[in-house]
Every structure is written in structure tokens, then in C-alpha cells.
Coordinates of C-alpha atoms in Angstrom, one line a residue:
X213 CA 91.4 -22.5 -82.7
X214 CA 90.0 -19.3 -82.4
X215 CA 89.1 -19.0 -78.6
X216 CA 84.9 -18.6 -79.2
X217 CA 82.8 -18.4 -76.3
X218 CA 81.1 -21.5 -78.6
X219 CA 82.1 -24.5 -80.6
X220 CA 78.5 -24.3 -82.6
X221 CA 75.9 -21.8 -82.1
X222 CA 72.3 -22.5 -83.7
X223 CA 70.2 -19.9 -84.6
X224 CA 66.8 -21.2 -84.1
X225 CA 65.2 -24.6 -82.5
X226 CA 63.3 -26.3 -84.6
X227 CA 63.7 -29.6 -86.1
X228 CA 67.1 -28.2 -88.1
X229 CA 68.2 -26.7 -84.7
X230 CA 67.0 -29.8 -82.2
X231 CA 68.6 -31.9 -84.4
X232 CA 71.8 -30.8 -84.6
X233 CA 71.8 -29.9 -81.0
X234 CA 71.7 -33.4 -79.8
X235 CA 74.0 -34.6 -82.5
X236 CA 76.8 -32.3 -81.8
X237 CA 76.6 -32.7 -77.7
X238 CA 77.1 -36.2 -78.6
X239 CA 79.8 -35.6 -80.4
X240 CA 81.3 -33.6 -77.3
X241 CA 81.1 -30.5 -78.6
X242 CA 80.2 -26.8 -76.6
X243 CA 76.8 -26.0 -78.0
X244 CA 74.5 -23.1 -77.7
X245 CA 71.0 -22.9 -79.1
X246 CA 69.3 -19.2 -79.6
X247 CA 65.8 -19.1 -79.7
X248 CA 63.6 -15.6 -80.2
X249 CA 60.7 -17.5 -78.5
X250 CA 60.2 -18.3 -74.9
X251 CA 60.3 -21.7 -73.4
X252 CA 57.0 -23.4 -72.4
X253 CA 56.1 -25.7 -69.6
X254 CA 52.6 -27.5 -69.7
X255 CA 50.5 -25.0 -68.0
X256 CA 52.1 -21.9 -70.0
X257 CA 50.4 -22.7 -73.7
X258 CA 47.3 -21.2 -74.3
X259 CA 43.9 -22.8 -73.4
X260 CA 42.6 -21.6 -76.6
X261 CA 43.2 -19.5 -79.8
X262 CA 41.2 -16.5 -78.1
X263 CA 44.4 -15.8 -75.6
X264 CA 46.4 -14.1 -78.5
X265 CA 49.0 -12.7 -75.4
X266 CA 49.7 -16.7 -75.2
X267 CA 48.8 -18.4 -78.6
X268 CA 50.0 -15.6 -81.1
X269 CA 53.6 -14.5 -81.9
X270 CA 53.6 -10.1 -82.3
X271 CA 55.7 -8.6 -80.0
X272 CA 54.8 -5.4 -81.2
X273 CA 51.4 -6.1 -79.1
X274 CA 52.7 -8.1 -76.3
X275 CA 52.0 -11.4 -77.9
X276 CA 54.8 -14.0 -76.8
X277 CA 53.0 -17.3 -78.4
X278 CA 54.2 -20.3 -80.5
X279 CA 51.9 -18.8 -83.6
X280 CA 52.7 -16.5 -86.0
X281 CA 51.3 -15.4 -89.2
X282 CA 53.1 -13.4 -91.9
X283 CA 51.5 -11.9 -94.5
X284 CA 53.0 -11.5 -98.3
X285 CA 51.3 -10.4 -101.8
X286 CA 51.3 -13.6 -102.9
X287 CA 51.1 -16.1 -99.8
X288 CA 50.0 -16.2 -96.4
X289 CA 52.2 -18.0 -94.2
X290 CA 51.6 -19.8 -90.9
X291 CA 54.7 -20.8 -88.5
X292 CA 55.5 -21.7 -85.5
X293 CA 58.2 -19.7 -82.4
X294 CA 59.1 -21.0 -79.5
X295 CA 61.8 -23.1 -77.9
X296 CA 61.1 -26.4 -80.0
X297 CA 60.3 -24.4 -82.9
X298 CA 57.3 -25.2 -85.3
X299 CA 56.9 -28.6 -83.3
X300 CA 55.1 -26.2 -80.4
X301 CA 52.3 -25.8 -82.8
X302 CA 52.0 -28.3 -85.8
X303 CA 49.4 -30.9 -86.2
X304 CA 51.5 -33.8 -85.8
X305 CA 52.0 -35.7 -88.3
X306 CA 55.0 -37.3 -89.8
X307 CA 54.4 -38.5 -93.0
X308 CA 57.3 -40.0 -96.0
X309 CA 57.5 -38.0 -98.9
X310 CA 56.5 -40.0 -102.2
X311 CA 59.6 -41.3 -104.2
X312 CA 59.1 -37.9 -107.2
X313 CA 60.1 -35.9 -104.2
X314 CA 63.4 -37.2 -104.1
X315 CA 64.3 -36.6 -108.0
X316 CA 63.2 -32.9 -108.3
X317 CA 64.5 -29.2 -107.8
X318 CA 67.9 -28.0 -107.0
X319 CA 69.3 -30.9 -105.5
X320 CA 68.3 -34.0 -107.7
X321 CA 71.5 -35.0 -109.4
X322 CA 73.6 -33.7 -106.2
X323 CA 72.9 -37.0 -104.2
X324 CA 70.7 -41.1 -104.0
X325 CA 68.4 -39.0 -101.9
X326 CA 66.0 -41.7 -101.1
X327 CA 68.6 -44.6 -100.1
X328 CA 70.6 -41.9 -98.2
X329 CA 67.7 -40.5 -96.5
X330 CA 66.2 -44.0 -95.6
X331 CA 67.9 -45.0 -92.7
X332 CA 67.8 -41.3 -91.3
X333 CA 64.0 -41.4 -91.6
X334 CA 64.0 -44.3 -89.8
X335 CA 66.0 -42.6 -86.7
X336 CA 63.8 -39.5 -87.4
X337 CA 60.5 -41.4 -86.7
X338 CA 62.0 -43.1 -83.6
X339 CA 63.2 -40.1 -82.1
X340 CA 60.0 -38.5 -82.4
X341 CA 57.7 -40.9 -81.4
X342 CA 55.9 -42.1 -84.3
X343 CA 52.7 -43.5 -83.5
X344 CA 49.5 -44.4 -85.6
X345 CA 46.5 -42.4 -84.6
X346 CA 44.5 -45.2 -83.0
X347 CA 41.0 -43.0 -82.5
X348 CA 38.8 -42.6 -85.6
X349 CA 36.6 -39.5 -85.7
X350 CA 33.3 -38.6 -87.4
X351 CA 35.3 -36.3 -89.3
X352 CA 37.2 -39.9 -90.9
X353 CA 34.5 -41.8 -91.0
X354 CA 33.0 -39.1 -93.9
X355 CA 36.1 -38.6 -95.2
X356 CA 36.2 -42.8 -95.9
X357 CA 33.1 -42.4 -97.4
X358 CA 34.3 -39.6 -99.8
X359 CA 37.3 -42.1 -100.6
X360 CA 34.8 -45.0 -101.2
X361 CA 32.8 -43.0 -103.7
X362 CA 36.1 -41.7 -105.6
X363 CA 37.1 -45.3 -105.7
X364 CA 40.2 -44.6 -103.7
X365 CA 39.1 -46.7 -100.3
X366 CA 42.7 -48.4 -100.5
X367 CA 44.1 -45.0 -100.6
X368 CA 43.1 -43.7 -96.9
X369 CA 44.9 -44.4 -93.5
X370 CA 44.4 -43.2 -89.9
X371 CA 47.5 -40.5 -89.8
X372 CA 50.9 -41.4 -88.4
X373 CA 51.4 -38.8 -85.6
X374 CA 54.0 -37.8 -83.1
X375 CA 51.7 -38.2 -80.3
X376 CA 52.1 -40.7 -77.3
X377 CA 49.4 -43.2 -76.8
X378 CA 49.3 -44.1 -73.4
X379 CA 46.7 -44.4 -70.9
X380 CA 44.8 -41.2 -71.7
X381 CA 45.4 -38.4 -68.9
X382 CA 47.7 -41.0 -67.0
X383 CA 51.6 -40.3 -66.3
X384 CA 54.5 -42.5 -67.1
X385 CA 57.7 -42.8 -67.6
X386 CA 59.3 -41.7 -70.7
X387 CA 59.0 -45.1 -72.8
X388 CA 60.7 -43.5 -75.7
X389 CA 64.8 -42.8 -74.3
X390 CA 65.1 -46.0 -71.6
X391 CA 63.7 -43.5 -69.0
X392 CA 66.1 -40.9 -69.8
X393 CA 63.8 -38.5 -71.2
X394 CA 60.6 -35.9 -69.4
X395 CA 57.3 -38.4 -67.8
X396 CA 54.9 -39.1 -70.5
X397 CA 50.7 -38.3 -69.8
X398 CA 48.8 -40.2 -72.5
X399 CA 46.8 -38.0 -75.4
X400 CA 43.0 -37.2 -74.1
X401 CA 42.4 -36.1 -77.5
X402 CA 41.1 -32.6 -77.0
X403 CA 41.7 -31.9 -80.2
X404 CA 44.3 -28.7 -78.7
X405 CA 47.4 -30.1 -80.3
X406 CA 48.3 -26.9 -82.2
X407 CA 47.2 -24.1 -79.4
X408 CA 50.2 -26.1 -77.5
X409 CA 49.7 -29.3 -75.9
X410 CA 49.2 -28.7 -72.1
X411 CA 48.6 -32.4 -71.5
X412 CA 52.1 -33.4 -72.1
X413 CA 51.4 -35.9 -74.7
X414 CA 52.6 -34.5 -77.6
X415 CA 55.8 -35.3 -78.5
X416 CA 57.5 -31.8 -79.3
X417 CA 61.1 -31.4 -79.8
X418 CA 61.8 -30.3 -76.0
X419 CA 61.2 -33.4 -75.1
X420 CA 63.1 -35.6 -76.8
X421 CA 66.0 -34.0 -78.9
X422 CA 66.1 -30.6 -77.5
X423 CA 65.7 -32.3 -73.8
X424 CA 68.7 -34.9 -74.2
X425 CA 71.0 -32.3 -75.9
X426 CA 70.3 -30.1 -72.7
X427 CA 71.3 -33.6 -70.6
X428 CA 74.5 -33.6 -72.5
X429 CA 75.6 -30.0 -71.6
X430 CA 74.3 -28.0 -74.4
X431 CA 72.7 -24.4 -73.8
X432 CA 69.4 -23.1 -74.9
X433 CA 68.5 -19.5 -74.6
X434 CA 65.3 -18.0 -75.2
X435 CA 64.0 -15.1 -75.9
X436 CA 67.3 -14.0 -77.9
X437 CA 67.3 -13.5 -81.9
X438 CA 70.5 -13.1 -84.0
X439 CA 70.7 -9.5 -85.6
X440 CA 74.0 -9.5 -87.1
X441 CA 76.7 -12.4 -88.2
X442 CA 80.0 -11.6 -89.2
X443 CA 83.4 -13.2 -89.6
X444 CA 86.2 -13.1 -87.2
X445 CA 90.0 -12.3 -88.3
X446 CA 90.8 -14.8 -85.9
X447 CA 88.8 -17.3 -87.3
X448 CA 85.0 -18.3 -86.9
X449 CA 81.5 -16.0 -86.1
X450 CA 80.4 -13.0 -84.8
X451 CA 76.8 -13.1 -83.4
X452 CA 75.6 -10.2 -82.1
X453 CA 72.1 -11.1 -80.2
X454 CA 69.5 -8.8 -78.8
X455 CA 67.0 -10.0 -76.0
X456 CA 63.5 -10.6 -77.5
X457 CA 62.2 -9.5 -73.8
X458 CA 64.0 -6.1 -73.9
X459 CA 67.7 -7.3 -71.8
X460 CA 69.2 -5.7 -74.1
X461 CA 72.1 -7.2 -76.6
X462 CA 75.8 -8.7 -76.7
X463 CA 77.6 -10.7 -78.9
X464 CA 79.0 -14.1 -79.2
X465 CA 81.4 -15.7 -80.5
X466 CA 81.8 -19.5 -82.3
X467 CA 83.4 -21.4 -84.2
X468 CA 80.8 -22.7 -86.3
X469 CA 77.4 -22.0 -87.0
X470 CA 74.1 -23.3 -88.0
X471 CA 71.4 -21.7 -89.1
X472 CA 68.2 -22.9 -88.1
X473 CA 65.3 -20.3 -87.7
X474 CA 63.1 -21.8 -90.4
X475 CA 62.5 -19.9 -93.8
X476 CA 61.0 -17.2 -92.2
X477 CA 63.9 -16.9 -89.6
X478 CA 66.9 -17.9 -91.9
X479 CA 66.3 -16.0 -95.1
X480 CA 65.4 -12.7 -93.9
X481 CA 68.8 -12.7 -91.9
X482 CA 70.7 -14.3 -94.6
X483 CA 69.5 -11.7 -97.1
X484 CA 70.4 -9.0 -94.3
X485 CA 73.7 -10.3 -94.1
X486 CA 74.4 -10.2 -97.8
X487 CA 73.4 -6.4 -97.7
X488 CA 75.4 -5.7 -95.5
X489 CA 79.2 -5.2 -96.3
X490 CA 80.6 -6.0 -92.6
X491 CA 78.1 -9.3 -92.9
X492 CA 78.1 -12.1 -94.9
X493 CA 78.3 -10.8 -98.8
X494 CA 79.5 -13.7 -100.7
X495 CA 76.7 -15.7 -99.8
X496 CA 75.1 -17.0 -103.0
X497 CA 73.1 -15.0 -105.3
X498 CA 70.1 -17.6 -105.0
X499 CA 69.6 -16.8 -101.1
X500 CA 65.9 -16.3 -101.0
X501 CA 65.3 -18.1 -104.5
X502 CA 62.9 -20.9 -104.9
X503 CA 61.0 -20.6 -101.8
X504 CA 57.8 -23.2 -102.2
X505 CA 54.8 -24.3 -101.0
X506 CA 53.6 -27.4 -100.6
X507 CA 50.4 -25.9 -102.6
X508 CA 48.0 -26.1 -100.0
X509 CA 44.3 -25.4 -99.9
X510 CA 42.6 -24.7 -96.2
X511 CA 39.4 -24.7 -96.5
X512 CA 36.9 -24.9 -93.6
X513 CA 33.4 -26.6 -92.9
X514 CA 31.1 -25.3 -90.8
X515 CA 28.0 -27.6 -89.9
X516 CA 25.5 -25.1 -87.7
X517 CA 23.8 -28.9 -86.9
X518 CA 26.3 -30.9 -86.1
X519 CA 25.5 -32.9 -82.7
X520 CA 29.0 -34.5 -82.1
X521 CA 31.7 -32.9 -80.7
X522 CA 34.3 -32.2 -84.3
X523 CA 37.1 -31.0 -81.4
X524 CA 37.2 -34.9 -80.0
X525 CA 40.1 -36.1 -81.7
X526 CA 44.3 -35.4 -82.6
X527 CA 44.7 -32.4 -84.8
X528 CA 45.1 -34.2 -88.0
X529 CA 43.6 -37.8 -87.7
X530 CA 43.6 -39.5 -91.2
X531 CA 44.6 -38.9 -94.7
X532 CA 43.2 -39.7 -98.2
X533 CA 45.5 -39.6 -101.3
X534 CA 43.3 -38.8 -104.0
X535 CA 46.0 -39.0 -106.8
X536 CA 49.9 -39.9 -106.9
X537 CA 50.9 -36.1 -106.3
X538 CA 47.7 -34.7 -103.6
X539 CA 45.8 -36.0 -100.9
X540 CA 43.8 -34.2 -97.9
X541 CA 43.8 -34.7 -94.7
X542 CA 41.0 -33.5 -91.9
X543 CA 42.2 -30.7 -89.4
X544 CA 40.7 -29.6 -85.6
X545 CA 41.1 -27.3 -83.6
X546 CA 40.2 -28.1 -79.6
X547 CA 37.5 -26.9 -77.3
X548 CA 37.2 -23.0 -77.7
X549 CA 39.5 -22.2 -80.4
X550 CA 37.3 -20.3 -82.2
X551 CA 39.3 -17.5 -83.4
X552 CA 39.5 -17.8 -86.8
X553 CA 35.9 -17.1 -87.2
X554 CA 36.8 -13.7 -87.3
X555 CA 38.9 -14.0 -90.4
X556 CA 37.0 -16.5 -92.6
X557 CA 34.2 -15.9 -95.5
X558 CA 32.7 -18.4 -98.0
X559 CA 34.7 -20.2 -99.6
X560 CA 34.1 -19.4 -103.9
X561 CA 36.5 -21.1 -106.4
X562 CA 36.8 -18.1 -109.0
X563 CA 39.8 -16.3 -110.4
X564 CA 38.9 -12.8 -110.0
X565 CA 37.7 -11.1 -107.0
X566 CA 34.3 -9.5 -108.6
X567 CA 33.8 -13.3 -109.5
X568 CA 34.2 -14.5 -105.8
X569 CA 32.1 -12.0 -104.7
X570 CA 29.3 -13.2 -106.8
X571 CA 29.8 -16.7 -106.4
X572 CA 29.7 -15.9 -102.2
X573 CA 26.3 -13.0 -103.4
X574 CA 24.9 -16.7 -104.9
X575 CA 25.5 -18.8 -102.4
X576 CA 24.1 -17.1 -99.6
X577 CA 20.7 -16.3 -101.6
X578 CA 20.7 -20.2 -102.3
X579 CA 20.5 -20.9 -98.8
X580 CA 20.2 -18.1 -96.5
X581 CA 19.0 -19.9 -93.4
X582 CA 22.1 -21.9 -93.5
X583 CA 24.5 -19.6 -93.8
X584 CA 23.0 -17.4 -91.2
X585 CA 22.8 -20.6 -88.7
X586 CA 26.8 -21.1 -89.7
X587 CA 28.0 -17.4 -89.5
X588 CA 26.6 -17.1 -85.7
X589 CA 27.2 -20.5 -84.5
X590 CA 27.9 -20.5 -81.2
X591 CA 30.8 -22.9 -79.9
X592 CA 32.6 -22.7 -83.6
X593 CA 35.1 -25.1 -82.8
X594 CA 32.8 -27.8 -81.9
X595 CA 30.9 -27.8 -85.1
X596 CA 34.0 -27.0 -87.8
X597 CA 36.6 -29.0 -89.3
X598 CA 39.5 -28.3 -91.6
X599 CA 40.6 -29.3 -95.0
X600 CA 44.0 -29.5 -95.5
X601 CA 44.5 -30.6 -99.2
X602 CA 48.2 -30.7 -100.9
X603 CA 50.2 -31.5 -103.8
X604 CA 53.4 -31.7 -104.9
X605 CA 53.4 -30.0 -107.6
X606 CA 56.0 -27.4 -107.8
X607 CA 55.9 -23.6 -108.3
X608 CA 58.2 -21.2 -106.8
X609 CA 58.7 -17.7 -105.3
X610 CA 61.7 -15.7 -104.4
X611 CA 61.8 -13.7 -100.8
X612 CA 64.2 -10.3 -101.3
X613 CA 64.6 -7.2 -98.8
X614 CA 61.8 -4.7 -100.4
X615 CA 58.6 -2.9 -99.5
X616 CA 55.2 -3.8 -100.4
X617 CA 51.7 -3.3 -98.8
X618 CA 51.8 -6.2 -97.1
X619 CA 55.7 -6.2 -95.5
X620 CA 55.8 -9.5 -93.6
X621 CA 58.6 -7.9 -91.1
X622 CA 59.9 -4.7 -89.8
X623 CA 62.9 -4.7 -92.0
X624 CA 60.4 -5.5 -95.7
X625 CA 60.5 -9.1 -96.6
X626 CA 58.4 -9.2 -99.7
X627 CA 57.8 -12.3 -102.1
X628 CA 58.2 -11.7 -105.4
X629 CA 57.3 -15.0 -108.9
X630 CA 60.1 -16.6 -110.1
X631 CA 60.9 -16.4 -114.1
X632 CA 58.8 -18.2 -115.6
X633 CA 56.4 -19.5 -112.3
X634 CA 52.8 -18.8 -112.1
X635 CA 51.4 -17.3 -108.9
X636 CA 50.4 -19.8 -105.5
X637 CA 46.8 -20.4 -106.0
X638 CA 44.2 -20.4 -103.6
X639 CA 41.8 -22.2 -105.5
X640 CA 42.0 -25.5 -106.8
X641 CA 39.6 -27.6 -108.3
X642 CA 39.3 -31.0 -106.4
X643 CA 39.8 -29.1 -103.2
X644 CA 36.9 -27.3 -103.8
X645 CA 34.4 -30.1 -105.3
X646 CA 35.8 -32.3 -102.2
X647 CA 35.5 -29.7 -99.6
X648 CA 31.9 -29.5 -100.9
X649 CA 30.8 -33.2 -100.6
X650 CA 32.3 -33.1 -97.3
X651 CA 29.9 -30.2 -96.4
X652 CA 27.0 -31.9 -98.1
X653 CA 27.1 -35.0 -96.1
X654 CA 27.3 -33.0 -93.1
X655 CA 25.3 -30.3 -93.6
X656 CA 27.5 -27.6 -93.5
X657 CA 29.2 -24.9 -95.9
X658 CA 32.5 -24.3 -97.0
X659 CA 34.5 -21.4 -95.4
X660 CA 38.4 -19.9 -96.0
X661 CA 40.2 -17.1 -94.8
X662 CA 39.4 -13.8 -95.7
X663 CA 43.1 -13.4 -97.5
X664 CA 41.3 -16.1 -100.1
X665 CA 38.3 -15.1 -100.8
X666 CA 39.1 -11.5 -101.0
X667 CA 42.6 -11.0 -102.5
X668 CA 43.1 -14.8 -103.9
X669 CA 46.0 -15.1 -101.7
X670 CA 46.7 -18.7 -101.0
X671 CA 47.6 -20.2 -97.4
X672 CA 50.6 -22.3 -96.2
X673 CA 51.9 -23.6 -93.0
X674 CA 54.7 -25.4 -94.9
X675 CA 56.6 -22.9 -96.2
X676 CA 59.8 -24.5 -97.6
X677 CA 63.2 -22.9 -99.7
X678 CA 65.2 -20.0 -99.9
X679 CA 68.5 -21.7 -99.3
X680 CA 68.2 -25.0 -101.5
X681 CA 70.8 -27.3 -102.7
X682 CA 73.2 -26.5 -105.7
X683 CA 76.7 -28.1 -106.7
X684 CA 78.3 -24.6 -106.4
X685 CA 76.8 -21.4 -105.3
X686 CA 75.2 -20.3 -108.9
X687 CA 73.4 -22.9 -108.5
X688 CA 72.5 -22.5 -104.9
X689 CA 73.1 -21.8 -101.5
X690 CA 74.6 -24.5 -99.9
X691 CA 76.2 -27.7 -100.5
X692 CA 74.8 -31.7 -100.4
X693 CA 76.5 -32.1 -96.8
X694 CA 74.5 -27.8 -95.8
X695 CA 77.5 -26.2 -95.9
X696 CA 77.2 -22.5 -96.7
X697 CA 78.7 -22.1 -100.3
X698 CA 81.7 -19.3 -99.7
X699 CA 81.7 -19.5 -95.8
X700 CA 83.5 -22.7 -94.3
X701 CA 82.0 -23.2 -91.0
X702 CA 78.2 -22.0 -91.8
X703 CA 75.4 -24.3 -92.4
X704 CA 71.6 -24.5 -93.1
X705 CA 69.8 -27.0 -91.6
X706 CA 66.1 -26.2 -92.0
X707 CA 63.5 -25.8 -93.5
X708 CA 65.1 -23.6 -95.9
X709 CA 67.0 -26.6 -97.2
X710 CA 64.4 -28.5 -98.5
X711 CA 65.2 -28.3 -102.3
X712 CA 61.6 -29.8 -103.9
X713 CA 58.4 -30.0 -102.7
X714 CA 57.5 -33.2 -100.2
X715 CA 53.8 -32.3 -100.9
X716 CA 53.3 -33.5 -96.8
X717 CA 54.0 -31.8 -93.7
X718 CA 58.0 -31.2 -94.2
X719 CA 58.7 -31.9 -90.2
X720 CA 60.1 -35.7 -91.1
X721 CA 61.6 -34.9 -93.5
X722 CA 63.9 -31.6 -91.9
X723 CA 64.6 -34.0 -89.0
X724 CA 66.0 -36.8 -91.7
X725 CA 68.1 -34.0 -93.4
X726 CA 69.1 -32.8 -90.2
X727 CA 70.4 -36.3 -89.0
X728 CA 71.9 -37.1 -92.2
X729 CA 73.9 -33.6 -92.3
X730 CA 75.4 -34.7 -88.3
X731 CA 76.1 -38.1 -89.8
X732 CA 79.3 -36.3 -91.3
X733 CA 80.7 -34.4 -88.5
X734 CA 83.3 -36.1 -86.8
X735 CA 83.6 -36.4 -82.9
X736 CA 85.8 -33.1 -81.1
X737 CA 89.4 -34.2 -81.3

């Protein structure tokens, strides 16, 4: 042994990072979790997007939030920071993958994906509270009827969530852990689930996985982001840290280490520490390679009319597969979260910029009074609703170290197409003619972010790869079991892992990895 301040240190504490927490304090092991992001109690999240010191995540400007956008020349990407990691600010749900998902990319022929996977999902769903949403919204009810005129009725469900359901506003005791874990207060549905959820329903990972491996002696430590990694002569890591909250910076030692920070956290590290000759530089060649989406198109409505209240409800609510490989799914925001208005413009399915602007020059001549009633609405939130439509189509990017106009960190992350890949789009056809039935039937128009219409730059809050699968490290970064090809003792266990594209919200399906990946440590002798 080599005498570390640390059996395992996690960098990051998300599902990867939660996860593996819990698993390996189990297992009796010293464990300490870094997090860049501070912890949150109830009270601490944000009332609504329009407190950027509380909601967003930019340092820079005294923003300490769970949200943070990153922008690259050829995607936009939404994440999440915080201590519980993306699961501060995603909608929710926890759907399965489809059974393509399991036969694709880097890692098809490495393992039975879907049998292995199956009983981990299983734990995964338990662990996390899995619940069907038990409220329909307006905002379902025309999305049924959508489904009904597509013939695809069969094909839409009220979303499976990680939400608990019990007497709205009313505390209990934790029903999930034998009473083991944090009091429960059941979901108002205020819609607020991704501003942070300062009822206490939501079930986020510091209050079930995070919370237990706390129980069991691990450490968490916010507000403190790796810099540097390094081997020791003795044996094991270097970390050298640095206090996201201006404390300064030390290092730590351990024997093992996992890195869990989510692409944006893992890769741009990773890649550092290849650069860099006292760091890591026999990491794979791939690091950074096929980073994916899950092809995503947000697309907002805006209905200046609408009488009900479109911010009653959980974030995402229901779901309608409209083929084998995409389905859409409606998206709120709660009371006041209105922020976004400042970044959105009409929504125009066109390839070129001059032929956006048109298409936006036509449709407001069309129907001026409408789009003047939409563009000053007062109460946005109230009267919008998201699109959220995805496939699982693949198409890949690579992240390197670089400048561009658009650097996504201090240090230049830029995206770059793979050989042979065609560009993210943000325009896809059935997004498009569905996002405009939905606005038809409630008067509304269609609406994306400014990124879209202006620059064609698509949007994604599942951003996925960068440290895939491969037998051997030509072939990728890490092995079927996460281990770090050329390192013994580093793993990935995030996001970054996922080696094809789920074509749903990844969150399931990290935790599953994440469990099966424990499933082969063995117990501290």
C-alpha cells in the first residue's frame, strides 16, 4: 500500500460519482468525493431562473448555481454543478433505453449489454425513486391528441420520474431506505423541478446515494475542482485541488481514482492531463473522441392566450414515441422562470441563416398581432411550454484543447466533426411540423434559442462520450469493467462512458453503468 490520504477519490458527484460513492463505503473503503459546486439545502436553490447568482453556474460573475451552459461551434450544451451533480437540475425522468442502444458504437461487441445491464437498472430505478407521473397537464392532454391524429395513441405514456408522490406539501419519513434516508415532502407540482427543487420532493442524488454514502463514512467536499492528476512513485494518485471559493489549493493523495465530473468535467481534465508530461500521457489517443448527442431539438411555444397555468405540473410529464428511434416529450419551467425569453427568436426550419431570417421576415408579416402579443407576454412561464424531441440516431464530435470563437472554458475546449460525421442539427423535420401543430391547437408560435435560429447551432442537455468503451486503448479509452486503458487504478464512470446514443435522458442509464462497474470491486481486505 502506498500510504494515501484516500482509498478512492471521485472527481465529480453525479450519478457516475454518487454511485460509486455508496458502493465503495459499502464495501468499507475510505472515500472522498470532490465537487466544484456547492452543496444545497432546500431554501438555497433559486426561486426562479431570473436569480442567475443562485440558478447559473459562472464564477467569473459570482454565479454559484446548479446551471451551466457552454457554448461550442457546433453545439450548445446545457449541464448541471452542484453537489448531486446534473441530478440538481434535470427534469426527472428515468426512462430505459430501446434494445438498438445496446448493440451500437464503441462498446457493442465488448459485452450482453442489455442482460448485464438489466438487473442494475432495476437497482438504479429503486434507488432513485422511480415513480409514474400521476398528474396529467393540458400540455398532455394536446400532446395525446397530436399522438391520436399521427396514429400513434398506443405509443404515449405519462413520464416515469424520480419524483416522490406523497401527500403534496406534507412531510414524511423517508419511504424509500427503511427510514434511513432525509424526510420526504410530497411534489406540489410547481413545475420548478429544474431551477432546484425547494420543496424537497425531488429525489436528487443527495438524498439517496450521496446521503447513505455520507452515513457510511464517506467525504464530500464542495466547492473544490481537480487541476492536476499525476502518478505517485510509491504507487497510486496525485490530486492537486484548488478551492472553487478562493481557499486556495493542496493536494491529495489515493489510491484509486474515479473520474466522474461528467463530459464537460472529465474530458477537458483528461485531455489536460495527456498534454501535460508530469500528467497522465498514455491515456488513449481517442480521449475526447466520439462525444454525442442525443440529437435533440428544443423548441418552445408561446401561447400569448393561454388561460391555464402551463407551470402546474413536473418538469417533463409525458412522452410520445413517434417512431422506433424519436419521441418528444413536453418540458416546464415553474412560476417566474422566465429567463430564457431573453435568448429565444422564432423558430424557422431552414439551412442557411439568410433562409431563417426570411422564413422568421414571413412569419411575423403572416401574423403580426400574434407575434407581438407572444414577444411581450407578460408572466412567460405561465403561458410557454417546451419541446424536447430526440433520436437515437448517431453522429459524433470530437472535444480537443484548441481556440475558437466560442471557447467553452478558460483553458479552450472546442468541438471539432469526426471523419466522416455530418454536423449536429438544429433543425429537424418532424420536430418542426410537430412543434407547429402543437402551437396551432393552442394558439401559440414556435420559439428556439437565439444560437438556433441565428448560427444553426443545435442544443443538448445530454451531452454524452469522450471516454467510450474499446477492447484496448486504439479503440478507446477505457475498458468493459471503466478501467482507464494504460493506468491501473483510474476509472470513468460518467457520462463520458456512455458508448452509443440512448436517444432518452442518459441519467438511468449512467446510474446502471455505474452500479454494474461496483458490482466487480471486491470488499477491502
Amino acid at each position: 500500500m502506498s500510504n494515501a490520504d484516500f482509498d478512492w477519490i471521485i472527481v465529480g458527484s453525479g450519478f457516475g460519482g454518487s454511485v460509486s460513492a455508496l458502493r465503495l463505503a459499502e464495501k468499507g473503503y475510505r472515500v472522498l468525493v470532490v465537487e466544484k459546486g456547492k452543496r444545497f439545502g432546500k431554501k438555497d436553490f433559486a426561486k426562479n431562473n431570473w436569480d442567475l447568482k443562485r440558478w447559473m453556474w459562472n464564477p467569473a460573475l459570482g454565479m454559484k448555481g446548479i446551471f451551466q451552459m457552454s457554448f461550442f461551434d457546433h453545439v450548445t450544451v446545457l449541464h448541471g454543478v452542484g453537489v448531486g451533480g446534473g441530478s440538481l437540475t434535470y427534469a426527472n425522468t428515468l426512462p430505459t433505453p430501446s434494445p438498438n442502444f445496446f448493440t451500437r458504437g464503441s462498446w457493442a461487441d465488448l459485452a450482453n449489454w442489455q442482460e448485464e445491464l438489466s438487473p442494475h437498472y432495476d437497482t438504479a430505478l429503486r434507488m432513485l425513486g422511480a415513480a409514474r407521473n400521476p398528474r396529467e397537464t393540458k400540455s398532455d392532454r394536446v400532446l395525446l391528441d397530436i399522438a391520436k391524429e399521427m396514429g400513434r395513441e398506443d405509443k404515449f405514456d405519462l413520464a416515469r420520474v424520480g419524483i416522490y408522490f406523497g401527500q403534496p406539501g406534507r412531510k414524511a419519513s423517508d419511504p424509500y431506505f427503511g427510514g434511513d434516508g432525509p424526510d420526504r415532502v410530497g411534489c406540489t407540482f410547481c413545475g420548478a423541478c429544474m431551477t432546484g427543487c425547494r420543496v424537497g420532493a425531488k429525489n436528487t442524488l443527495d438524498r439517496n446515494y450521496l446521503y447513505l454514502a455520507e452515513r457510511l463514512g464517506a467525504t464530500v467536499r464542495p466547492e473544490t475542482e481537480v487541476v492536476h492528476v499525476t502518478e505517485r512513485e510509491q504507487g497510486g494518485y496525485a490530486l492537486r485541488v484548488r478551492s472553487t471559493a478562493g481557499r486556495g489549493s493542496e493536494t491529495l493523495t489515493a489510491e484509486k481514482v474515479i473520474f466522474s465530473g461528467g463530459v464537460l468535467g472529465t474530458i477537458p481534465l483528461l485531455l489536460r492531463m495527456k498534454a501535460a508530461r508530469d500528467g497522465l500521457p498514455r491515456l488513449s489517443d481517442r480521449t475526447g473522441d466520439f462525444v454525442r448527442t442525443n440529437n435533440e431539438a428544443l423548441i418552445g411555444i408561446i401561447s400569448p392566450k393561454e388561460q391555464d397555468d402551463l407551470t402546474s405540473g413536473v418538469a417533463i410529464s409525458s412522452i410520445l414515441h413517434t417512431d422506433e428511434h424519436s419521441h418528444i416529450e413536453p418540458v416546464r419551467y415553474g412560476k417566474g422562470s422566465s429567463f430564457f425569453r431573453l435568448m429565444s427568436a422564432p423558430h424557422v426550419n431552414a439551412p442557411t441563416l439568410l433562409a431563417r431570417l426570411r422564413g422568421v421576415g414571413s412569419g411575423l408579416l403572416r401574423n403580426p398581432a400574434l407575434w407581438a402579443r407572444a414577444v411581450t407576454a407578460r408572466q412567460w412561464a405561465r403561458k410557454s411550454q417546451v419541446l424536447l424531441y430526440m433520436r437515437t440516431l448517431e453522429s459524433t464530435l470530437k472535444l480537443r484543447l484548441g481556440r475558437s470563437l466560442t471557447p467553452a472554458f478558460r483553458q479552450g475546449l472546442v468541438s471539432e466533426l469526426s471523419p466522416g460525421q455530418e454536423a449536429p442539427t438544429a433543425f429537424m423535420e418532424e420536430a418542426t411540423e410537430i412543434a407547429e401543430r402543437y402551437a396551432e391547437k393552442v394558439g401559440g408560435v414556435p420559439m428556439t434559442l437565439l444560437t438556433e435560429t441565428l448560427m444553426g447551432i443545435p442544443s443538448t442537455a445530454h451531452i454524452l462520450g469522450g471516454a467510450c468503451m474499446g477492447a484496448d486503448a486504439g479503440a478507446g479509452v477505457i475498458d468493459p469493467l471503466h478501467r482507464v486503458h494504460g493506468y491501473d487504478g483510474l476509472y470513468v464512470i460518467d457520462g463520458a462512458a456512455v458508448s452509443a446514443n440512448p436517444g432518452v435522458n442518459p441519467s438511468l442509464t449512467i446510474t446502471a453503468l455505474a452500479e454494474r462497474a461496483m458490482s466487480f470491486i471486491p470488499a477491502k481486505a
